[in-house]
Amino acid sequence: MTDAQQPSDEKVRAALAGMIAGLDPTLAERLEHDVESHLELIDLTNRGAREMEQLLQSSVTAARLAGASWERIGQRLGMSRQAAQQRFGPARAEEGTGDTLQRRRLTPVTAFDEMQALAEAGRQGWHSVGYGAYFHDLVRSSEQWEHLRVPAFGSGKRGLEKAGWQKIGTLWFPWAYYARPTGKPVEDGSPAAG
């Protein structure tokens, strides 16, 4: 997409405002006479901003996996290569935290093979605790885990949580991910290859 094909800031702003307004169709009318509704608008906008930050992080990760340099990413974001890498680069390993959990990243995976890879990892005690473009961050336990991917816009998520499924991370449109322990010991004592 060329710069001339990019939507204007005004169009982006209008689209985002429309999405926020769509979250509570009664809000626009209530803004005329209800002070509390203005605070609700702040809440919705703040939540939207946090989600947009997550989407931006995912977009940068996807661009890096596709081969874009930090220099080009920084240019798009109006910052230096170093600033882009510091803000959006892989999280540094936690040092000195006393964390004894075994962790690893399952990568590269795609929508076509990730569930099979998660099933195999789950049999070895690994379960996803976070994900992004082409990866799942896994933590290991002494029991097997199962994973589930459902459409993010589908209904029935409360039923999943009542059935013991734990939501993983935040929304990764168009999917939502869940994991739950099976109560069975791991099949193999060795960590899954990563």
XYZ file of C-alpha atoms in Angstrom:
194
model
C 0.000 0.000 0.000
C 1.504 3.329 -1.019
C 1.313 6.459 1.121
C -1.345 7.815 -1.247
C -3.465 4.702 -0.588
C -3.171 4.984 3.205
C -6.353 6.132 4.952
C -6.127 9.652 6.343
C -5.773 10.262 10.080
C -9.321 11.617 9.983
C -10.650 8.345 8.545
C -8.723 6.276 11.088
C -9.991 8.495 13.924
C -13.595 8.214 12.684
C -13.330 4.422 12.390
C -11.912 4.085 15.909
C -14.561 6.436 17.326
C -17.229 4.370 15.594
C -15.874 1.158 17.087
C -15.826 2.644 20.597
C -19.348 4.022 20.155
C -20.486 0.598 18.940
C -19.422 -0.995 22.225
C -22.284 0.815 23.975
C -24.969 1.994 21.567
C -26.696 3.975 24.328
C -23.628 6.056 25.113
C -24.001 8.772 22.447
C -27.485 9.702 23.614
C -26.518 9.638 27.293
C -23.553 11.978 26.714
C -26.062 14.802 26.243
C -27.337 14.680 29.839
C -25.389 12.181 31.970
C -22.031 13.074 33.501
C -21.390 9.413 34.375
C -21.548 8.540 30.671
C -18.496 10.742 30.066
C -16.582 8.660 32.601
C -17.782 5.512 30.835
C -16.423 6.980 27.592
C -13.056 7.467 29.299
C -13.117 3.817 30.413
C -13.967 2.546 26.925
C -11.389 4.773 25.252
C -8.699 3.765 27.750
C -9.444 0.075 27.208
C -9.365 0.688 23.453
C -5.980 2.395 23.743
C -4.551 -0.572 25.674
C -5.876 -2.984 23.061
C -4.461 -0.824 20.243
C -1.067 -0.941 21.966
C -1.291 -4.747 21.999
C -2.246 -4.756 18.315
C 0.665 -2.441 17.518
C 3.039 -4.787 19.350
C 1.645 -7.735 17.392
C 1.982 -5.821 14.114
C 5.621 -5.014 14.827
C 6.327 -8.649 15.765
C 4.685 -9.822 12.540
C 6.705 -7.297 10.503
C 9.946 -8.537 12.080
C 9.015 -12.163 11.371
C 8.271 -11.167 7.772
C 11.791 -9.731 7.476
C 11.298 -5.987 8.037
C 14.317 -4.277 9.587
C 14.168 -2.265 12.804
C 15.197 0.747 10.729
C 12.122 0.461 8.476
C 9.832 -0.195 11.441
C 11.243 2.834 13.243
C 10.651 4.976 10.157
C 6.984 3.935 10.036
C 6.604 4.741 13.721
C 8.437 8.073 13.512
C 11.259 6.966 15.791
C 14.811 5.720 15.541
C 15.732 2.109 14.911
C 17.061 1.850 18.459
C 13.899 3.317 20.000
C 11.699 0.922 18.016
C 13.798 -2.071 19.032
C 13.825 -1.057 22.704
C 10.081 -0.498 22.783
C 8.912 -3.425 20.664
C 11.787 -5.931 20.692
C 11.597 -9.294 22.422
C 11.235 -9.038 26.173
C 14.499 -9.549 27.976
C 14.850 -12.699 30.053
C 13.833 -12.074 33.617
C 16.984 -12.187 35.686
C 17.158 -12.474 39.423
C 13.411 -12.846 39.892
C 13.616 -16.233 41.563
C 11.253 -17.589 38.903
C 11.826 -21.346 38.718
C 9.228 -22.083 36.045
C 10.497 -23.683 32.882
C 9.656 -21.405 29.968
C 10.114 -21.589 26.224
C 8.750 -20.139 23.019
C 7.011 -22.398 20.504
C 7.887 -20.908 17.119
C 7.336 -20.708 14.240
C 3.693 -21.810 14.231
C 0.827 -20.706 12.018
C -2.945 -20.956 12.202
C -2.600 -24.170 10.207
C -0.246 -26.054 12.529
C -0.316 -24.368 15.932
C -3.062 -26.509 17.464
C -1.244 -29.723 16.586
C 1.997 -28.293 17.997
C 0.199 -27.178 21.165
C -1.383 -30.625 21.571
C 2.026 -32.270 21.374
C 3.570 -29.756 23.780
C 0.574 -30.164 26.112
C 1.151 -33.913 26.395
C 4.640 -33.083 27.661
C 3.341 -30.652 30.292
C 3.710 -27.371 28.386
C 0.862 -24.892 28.193
C 0.531 -21.550 26.480
C 0.502 -18.420 28.646
C 0.814 -15.895 25.825
C 0.993 -15.698 22.072
C 1.537 -13.491 19.071
C 2.299 -13.697 15.385
C 3.890 -17.113 14.776
C 4.555 -18.007 18.424
C 3.173 -19.215 21.751
C 5.005 -18.648 25.037
C 4.862 -21.847 27.068
C 5.305 -22.761 30.736
C 5.887 -26.343 31.887
C 4.136 -28.209 34.679
C 3.978 -31.824 35.841
C 0.639 -32.551 34.182
C -0.665 -32.615 30.641
C -2.575 -29.655 29.194
C -5.077 -29.266 26.419
C -5.528 -26.163 24.265
C -8.491 -24.746 22.448
C -8.812 -22.042 19.780
C -12.226 -20.466 19.202
C -13.445 -17.527 17.108
C -12.936 -14.329 19.105
C -16.365 -13.051 18.144
C -18.182 -16.271 19.039
C -20.380 -16.807 22.046
C -19.946 -19.375 24.775
C -16.676 -18.178 26.306
C -18.225 -18.032 29.786
C -19.205 -21.667 29.409
C -15.617 -22.538 28.568
C -14.347 -20.798 31.689
C -16.950 -22.585 33.824
C -15.653 -25.860 32.340
C -12.136 -25.091 33.597
C -10.664 -23.506 30.482
C -8.286 -20.631 31.248
C -8.162 -17.741 28.810
C -4.676 -17.214 27.408
C -3.436 -13.657 26.923
C -5.504 -11.070 25.121
C -7.532 -11.220 21.950
C -5.623 -12.130 18.795
C -8.219 -11.466 16.141
C -9.831 -13.573 14.847
C -9.009 -16.119 17.578
C -9.275 -16.505 21.336
C -7.151 -19.188 23.004
C -7.775 -21.304 26.085
C -5.867 -23.986 28.003
C -6.701 -26.305 30.857
C -4.868 -29.015 32.784
C -6.030 -32.577 32.219
C -4.917 -34.018 35.554
C -2.846 -36.658 33.737
C 0.912 -36.906 34.314
C 3.123 -35.871 31.400
C 3.770 -38.515 28.746
C 7.484 -37.893 28.518
C 9.879 -36.515 31.093
C 11.865 -34.549 28.520
C 10.925 -31.020 27.469
C 9.257 -30.612 24.087
C 11.623 -29.490 21.368
C 11.450 -25.812 20.579
